[in-house]
């Protein structure tokens, strides 16, 4: 029996390493959209994988690993927001340096617009924000989102619609104020 436990341990390690390679970047994107801070996002994803490693033996195969990891990430992001309110976070847009090529200005403007949209989505209530992140940034369909968030499909559809409407109102207000 000890031999099979050693094999299981090695198998868990291989599986864990594979999960990190396959999903780390995607989980970082999700966390970044939530917290707007690269260092915090790295910490959250590290916590996700620590939790994954500790609980890998308890995974019940009721969903895919990707779904499980995204659920853990969202929960860790929510925990982060409970610890630190938005008032205490400093919005730190990261602007890359574009050294060559005539399209550097276009890249910079596109990056700014993307940061602005992420900022607007992150200002929405969590129940809309998480749906919009998964739908637009993770390209999940409504049924996949329902599985990840453990919600009814109809609830996801309603929140997606209301989140879009809220985002649209936010954008219209900023255009009326001349801030976009």
PDB file of C-alpha atoms in Angstrom:
ATOM      1  CA  UNK A   1       0.000   0.000   0.000  1.00  0.00           C
ATOM      2  CA  UNK A   2       2.840   2.442   0.750  1.00  0.00           C
ATOM      3  CA  UNK A   3       3.996   2.046  -2.833  1.00  0.00           C
ATOM      4  CA  UNK A   4       0.645   3.131  -4.236  1.00  0.00           C
ATOM      5  CA  UNK A   5       0.553   6.146  -1.869  1.00  0.00           C
ATOM      6  CA  UNK A   6       3.941   7.234  -3.210  1.00  0.00           C
ATOM      7  CA  UNK A   7       2.665   6.839  -6.770  1.00  0.00           C
ATOM      8  CA  UNK A   8      -0.446   8.824  -5.866  1.00  0.00           C
ATOM      9  CA  UNK A   9       1.738  11.586  -4.392  1.00  0.00           C
ATOM     10  CA  UNK A  10       3.843  11.705  -7.553  1.00  0.00           C
ATOM     11  CA  UNK A  11       0.678  11.677  -9.662  1.00  0.00           C
ATOM     12  CA  UNK A  12      -0.769  14.570  -7.661  1.00  0.00           C
ATOM     13  CA  UNK A  13       2.446  16.525  -8.122  1.00  0.00           C
ATOM     14  CA  UNK A  14       2.403  15.964 -11.895  1.00  0.00           C
ATOM     15  CA  UNK A  15      -1.272  16.928 -12.056  1.00  0.00           C
ATOM     16  CA  UNK A  16      -0.628  20.022  -9.949  1.00  0.00           C
ATOM     17  CA  UNK A  17       2.315  21.098 -12.132  1.00  0.00           C
ATOM     18  CA  UNK A  18       0.161  20.598 -15.220  1.00  0.00           C
ATOM     19  CA  UNK A  19      -2.674  22.693 -13.734  1.00  0.00           C
ATOM     20  CA  UNK A  20      -0.267  25.520 -12.926  1.00  0.00           C
ATOM     21  CA  UNK A  21       1.170  25.485 -16.466  1.00  0.00           C
ATOM     22  CA  UNK A  22      -2.269  25.343 -18.104  1.00  0.00           C
ATOM     23  CA  UNK A  23      -4.203  27.845 -15.999  1.00  0.00           C
ATOM     24  CA  UNK A  24      -1.894  30.298 -14.191  1.00  0.00           C
ATOM     25  CA  UNK A  25      -2.039  33.050 -16.830  1.00  0.00           C
ATOM     26  CA  UNK A  26      -5.802  32.815 -17.168  1.00  0.00           C
ATOM     27  CA  UNK A  27      -6.298  32.966 -13.392  1.00  0.00           C
ATOM     28  CA  UNK A  28      -3.972  35.985 -13.192  1.00  0.00           C
ATOM     29  CA  UNK A  29      -6.126  37.804 -15.759  1.00  0.00           C
ATOM     30  CA  UNK A  30      -9.263  37.087 -13.751  1.00  0.00           C
ATOM     31  CA  UNK A  31      -7.631  38.208 -10.495  1.00  0.00           C
ATOM     32  CA  UNK A  32      -6.217  41.357 -12.106  1.00  0.00           C
ATOM     33  CA  UNK A  33      -9.633  42.420 -13.357  1.00  0.00           C
ATOM     34  CA  UNK A  34     -10.908  42.092  -9.803  1.00  0.00           C
ATOM     35  CA  UNK A  35      -8.091  43.846  -7.924  1.00  0.00           C
ATOM     36  CA  UNK A  36      -6.284  46.110 -10.459  1.00  0.00           C
ATOM     37  CA  UNK A  37      -2.938  45.448  -8.883  1.00  0.00           C
ATOM     38  CA  UNK A  38      -0.342  43.120 -10.385  1.00  0.00           C
ATOM     39  CA  UNK A  39       1.308  42.266  -7.066  1.00  0.00           C
ATOM     40  CA  UNK A  40      -2.030  41.529  -5.376  1.00  0.00           C
ATOM     41  CA  UNK A  41      -3.114  39.466  -8.365  1.00  0.00           C
ATOM     42  CA  UNK A  42       0.081  37.400  -8.122  1.00  0.00           C
ATOM     43  CA  UNK A  43      -0.539  36.857  -4.405  1.00  0.00           C
ATOM     44  CA  UNK A  44      -4.132  35.782  -5.013  1.00  0.00           C
ATOM     45  CA  UNK A  45      -3.138  33.293  -7.702  1.00  0.00           C
ATOM     46  CA  UNK A  46      -0.430  31.927  -5.431  1.00  0.00           C
ATOM     47  CA  UNK A  47      -3.093  31.440  -2.730  1.00  0.00           C
ATOM     48  CA  UNK A  48      -5.313  29.713  -5.307  1.00  0.00           C
ATOM     49  CA  UNK A  49      -2.593  27.215  -6.155  1.00  0.00           C
ATOM     50  CA  UNK A  50      -1.721  26.632  -2.499  1.00  0.00           C
ATOM     51  CA  UNK A  51      -5.380  25.835  -1.884  1.00  0.00           C
ATOM     52  CA  UNK A  52      -5.442  23.668  -5.002  1.00  0.00           C
ATOM     53  CA  UNK A  53      -2.376  21.727  -3.887  1.00  0.00           C
ATOM     54  CA  UNK A  54      -3.761  21.165  -0.391  1.00  0.00           C
ATOM     55  CA  UNK A  55      -7.163  20.037  -1.685  1.00  0.00           C
ATOM     56  CA  UNK A  56      -6.227  18.178  -4.861  1.00  0.00           C
ATOM     57  CA  UNK A  57      -6.749  14.820  -3.167  1.00  0.00           C
ATOM     58  CA  UNK A  58     -10.274  15.867  -2.187  1.00  0.00           C
ATOM     59  CA  UNK A  59     -11.309  16.962  -5.696  1.00  0.00           C
ATOM     60  CA  UNK A  60     -14.523  15.057  -6.472  1.00  0.00           C
ATOM     61  CA  UNK A  61     -14.520  15.331 -10.282  1.00  0.00           C
ATOM     62  CA  UNK A  62     -17.958  17.022 -10.170  1.00  0.00           C
ATOM     63  CA  UNK A  63     -16.602  19.703 -12.500  1.00  0.00           C
ATOM     64  CA  UNK A  64     -13.515  20.301 -14.599  1.00  0.00           C
ATOM     65  CA  UNK A  65     -10.297  21.414 -12.935  1.00  0.00           C
ATOM     66  CA  UNK A  66     -10.505  24.720 -14.815  1.00  0.00           C
ATOM     67  CA  UNK A  67     -13.976  25.396 -13.403  1.00  0.00           C
ATOM     68  CA  UNK A  68     -12.778  24.506  -9.909  1.00  0.00           C
ATOM     69  CA  UNK A  69      -9.727  26.788 -10.174  1.00  0.00           C
ATOM     70  CA  UNK A  70     -11.780  29.717 -11.495  1.00  0.00           C
ATOM     71  CA  UNK A  71     -14.241  29.269  -8.616  1.00  0.00           C
ATOM     72  CA  UNK A  72     -11.355  29.303  -6.111  1.00  0.00           C
ATOM     73  CA  UNK A  73      -9.903  32.405  -7.788  1.00  0.00           C
ATOM     74  CA  UNK A  74     -13.182  34.295  -7.630  1.00  0.00           C
ATOM     75  CA  UNK A  75     -13.613  33.353  -3.982  1.00  0.00           C
ATOM     76  CA  UNK A  76     -10.059  34.485  -3.163  1.00  0.00           C
ATOM     77  CA  UNK A  77     -10.746  37.791  -4.955  1.00  0.00           C
ATOM     78  CA  UNK A  78     -13.934  38.250  -2.944  1.00  0.00           C
ATOM     79  CA  UNK A  79     -11.962  37.522   0.239  1.00  0.00           C
ATOM     80  CA  UNK A  80      -9.440  40.140  -0.828  1.00  0.00           C
ATOM     81  CA  UNK A  81     -12.211  42.717  -1.270  1.00  0.00           C
ATOM     82  CA  UNK A  82     -13.625  41.906   2.136  1.00  0.00           C
ATOM     83  CA  UNK A  83     -10.195  42.586   3.640  1.00  0.00           C
ATOM     84  CA  UNK A  84      -9.517  45.725   1.626  1.00  0.00           C
ATOM     85  CA  UNK A  85     -12.356  47.918   0.442  1.00  0.00           C
ATOM     86  CA  UNK A  86     -12.070  49.684  -2.895  1.00  0.00           C
ATOM     87  CA  UNK A  87     -11.397  52.904  -0.953  1.00  0.00           C
ATOM     88  CA  UNK A  88      -8.146  51.441   0.328  1.00  0.00           C
ATOM     89  CA  UNK A  89      -6.882  50.257  -3.042  1.00  0.00           C
ATOM     90  CA  UNK A  90      -4.866  52.571  -5.197  1.00  0.00           C
ATOM     91  CA  UNK A  91      -5.683  52.279  -8.858  1.00  0.00           C
ATOM     92  CA  UNK A  92      -2.369  51.614 -10.546  1.00  0.00           C
ATOM     93  CA  UNK A  93      -2.708  51.278 -14.290  1.00  0.00           C
ATOM     94  CA  UNK A  94       0.250  49.515 -15.793  1.00  0.00           C
ATOM     95  CA  UNK A  95       1.463  51.122 -18.986  1.00  0.00           C
ATOM     96  CA  UNK A  96       4.049  49.259 -20.974  1.00  0.00           C
ATOM     97  CA  UNK A  97       6.836  51.045 -22.734  1.00  0.00           C
ATOM     98  CA  UNK A  98       6.538  50.793 -26.489  1.00  0.00           C
ATOM     99  CA  UNK A  99       9.978  51.574 -27.857  1.00  0.00           C
ATOM    100  CA  UNK A 100       9.664  50.968 -31.567  1.00  0.00           C
ATOM    101  CA  UNK A 101       7.219  51.028 -34.438  1.00  0.00           C
ATOM    102  CA  UNK A 102       4.688  53.564 -35.654  1.00  0.00           C
ATOM    103  CA  UNK A 103       1.827  51.779 -33.860  1.00  0.00           C
ATOM    104  CA  UNK A 104       3.170  52.449 -30.355  1.00  0.00           C
ATOM    105  CA  UNK A 105       0.701  55.292 -29.805  1.00  0.00           C
ATOM    106  CA  UNK A 106      -2.188  53.136 -30.976  1.00  0.00           C
ATOM    107  CA  UNK A 107      -1.083  50.355 -28.633  1.00  0.00           C
ATOM    108  CA  UNK A 108      -0.889  52.805 -25.745  1.00  0.00           C
ATOM    109  CA  UNK A 109      -4.373  54.178 -26.487  1.00  0.00           C
ATOM    110  CA  UNK A 110      -5.794  50.669 -26.786  1.00  0.00           C
ATOM    111  CA  UNK A 111      -4.204  49.758 -23.460  1.00  0.00           C
ATOM    112  CA  UNK A 112      -5.696  52.879 -21.851  1.00  0.00           C
ATOM    113  CA  UNK A 113      -9.171  52.051 -23.196  1.00  0.00           C
ATOM    114  CA  UNK A 114      -8.835  48.479 -21.939  1.00  0.00           C
ATOM    115  CA  UNK A 115      -7.784  49.728 -18.487  1.00  0.00           C
ATOM    116  CA  UNK A 116     -10.738  52.131 -18.468  1.00  0.00           C
ATOM    117  CA  UNK A 117     -13.163  49.311 -19.286  1.00  0.00           C
ATOM    118  CA  UNK A 118     -11.639  47.052 -16.617  1.00  0.00           C
ATOM    119  CA  UNK A 119     -12.018  49.917 -14.145  1.00  0.00           C
ATOM    120  CA  UNK A 120     -15.680  50.369 -15.040  1.00  0.00           C
ATOM    121  CA  UNK A 121     -16.399  46.639 -14.755  1.00  0.00           C
ATOM    122  CA  UNK A 122     -14.602  46.422 -11.408  1.00  0.00           C
ATOM    123  CA  UNK A 123     -16.766  49.249 -10.047  1.00  0.00           C
ATOM    124  CA  UNK A 124     -19.930  47.201 -10.668  1.00  0.00           C
ATOM    125  CA  UNK A 125     -21.519  45.143  -7.889  1.00  0.00           C
ATOM    126  CA  UNK A 126     -19.773  41.760  -7.518  1.00  0.00           C
ATOM    127  CA  UNK A 127     -22.740  39.765  -8.804  1.00  0.00           C
ATOM    128  CA  UNK A 128     -22.548  41.586 -12.164  1.00  0.00           C
ATOM    129  CA  UNK A 129     -18.786  41.969 -12.264  1.00  0.00           C
ATOM    130  CA  UNK A 130     -18.041  38.246 -11.978  1.00  0.00           C
ATOM    131  CA  UNK A 131     -20.555  37.396 -14.732  1.00  0.00           C
ATOM    132  CA  UNK A 132     -19.124  40.018 -17.114  1.00  0.00           C
ATOM    133  CA  UNK A 133     -15.533  38.951 -16.427  1.00  0.00           C
ATOM    134  CA  UNK A 134     -16.281  35.317 -17.158  1.00  0.00           C
ATOM    135  CA  UNK A 135     -18.414  36.114 -20.205  1.00  0.00           C
ATOM    136  CA  UNK A 136     -16.221  38.721 -21.906  1.00  0.00           C
ATOM    137  CA  UNK A 137     -12.716  38.044 -20.626  1.00  0.00           C
ATOM    138  CA  UNK A 138     -12.876  34.258 -20.297  1.00  0.00           C
ATOM    139  CA  UNK A 139     -15.221  33.671 -23.269  1.00  0.00           C
ATOM    140  CA  UNK A 140     -17.448  31.388 -21.203  1.00  0.00           C
ATOM    141  CA  UNK A 141     -21.007  30.784 -22.234  1.00  0.00           C
ATOM    142  CA  UNK A 142     -23.945  31.186 -19.865  1.00  0.00           C
ATOM    143  CA  UNK A 143     -24.093  27.501 -18.908  1.00  0.00           C
ATOM    144  CA  UNK A 144     -20.354  27.412 -18.097  1.00  0.00           C
ATOM    145  CA  UNK A 145     -20.710  30.524 -15.951  1.00  0.00           C
ATOM    146  CA  UNK A 146     -23.666  28.956 -14.156  1.00  0.00           C
ATOM    147  CA  UNK A 147     -21.515  25.921 -13.362  1.00  0.00           C
ATOM    148  CA  UNK A 148     -18.529  27.953 -12.138  1.00  0.00           C
ATOM    149  CA  UNK A 149     -20.635  30.212  -9.924  1.00  0.00           C
ATOM    150  CA  UNK A 150     -23.084  27.475  -8.934  1.00  0.00           C
ATOM    151  CA  UNK A 151     -26.084  29.509 -10.125  1.00  0.00           C
ATOM    152  CA  UNK A 152     -29.145  28.803 -12.258  1.00  0.00           C
ATOM    153  CA  UNK A 153     -28.720  29.581 -15.962  1.00  0.00           C
ATOM    154  CA  UNK A 154     -31.649  32.030 -15.769  1.00  0.00           C
ATOM    155  CA  UNK A 155     -29.928  33.901 -12.920  1.00  0.00           C
ATOM    156  CA  UNK A 156     -26.753  34.191 -14.982  1.00  0.00           C
ATOM    157  CA  UNK A 157     -28.735  35.504 -17.986  1.00  0.00           C
ATOM    158  CA  UNK A 158     -30.482  38.106 -15.837  1.00  0.00           C
ATOM    159  CA  UNK A 159     -27.252  39.250 -14.187  1.00  0.00           C
ATOM    160  CA  UNK A 160     -25.481  39.395 -17.558  1.00  0.00           C
ATOM    161  CA  UNK A 161     -28.241  41.605 -18.958  1.00  0.00           C
ATOM    162  CA  UNK A 162     -28.348  43.857 -15.885  1.00  0.00           C
ATOM    163  CA  UNK A 163     -24.558  44.042 -15.758  1.00  0.00           C
ATOM    164  CA  UNK A 164     -24.430  45.123 -19.404  1.00  0.00           C
ATOM    165  CA  UNK A 165     -27.089  47.758 -18.755  1.00  0.00           C
ATOM    166  CA  UNK A 166     -25.221  49.065 -15.725  1.00  0.00           C
ATOM    167  CA  UNK A 167     -21.953  49.163 -17.667  1.00  0.00           C
ATOM    168  CA  UNK A 168     -23.675  50.981 -20.531  1.00  0.00           C
ATOM    169  CA  UNK A 169     -25.108  53.600 -18.117  1.00  0.00           C
ATOM    170  CA  UNK A 170     -21.652  54.073 -16.598  1.00  0.00           C
ATOM    171  CA  UNK A 171     -20.120  54.635 -20.028  1.00  0.00           C
ATOM    172  CA  UNK A 172     -22.912  57.028 -21.046  1.00  0.00           C
ATOM    173  CA  UNK A 173     -22.424  59.055 -17.840  1.00  0.00           C
ATOM    174  CA  UNK A 174     -18.690  59.333 -18.435  1.00  0.00           C
ATOM    175  CA  UNK A 175     -19.243  60.396 -22.065  1.00  0.00           C
ATOM    176  CA  UNK A 176     -21.732  63.027 -20.937  1.00  0.00           C
ATOM    177  CA  UNK A 177     -19.149  64.307 -18.452  1.00  0.00           C
ATOM    178  CA  UNK A 178     -16.433  64.202 -21.120  1.00  0.00           C
ATOM    179  CA  UNK A 179     -14.228  61.755 -19.242  1.00  0.00           C
ATOM    180  CA  UNK A 180     -13.933  59.069 -21.906  1.00  0.00           C
TER     181      UNK A 180
END
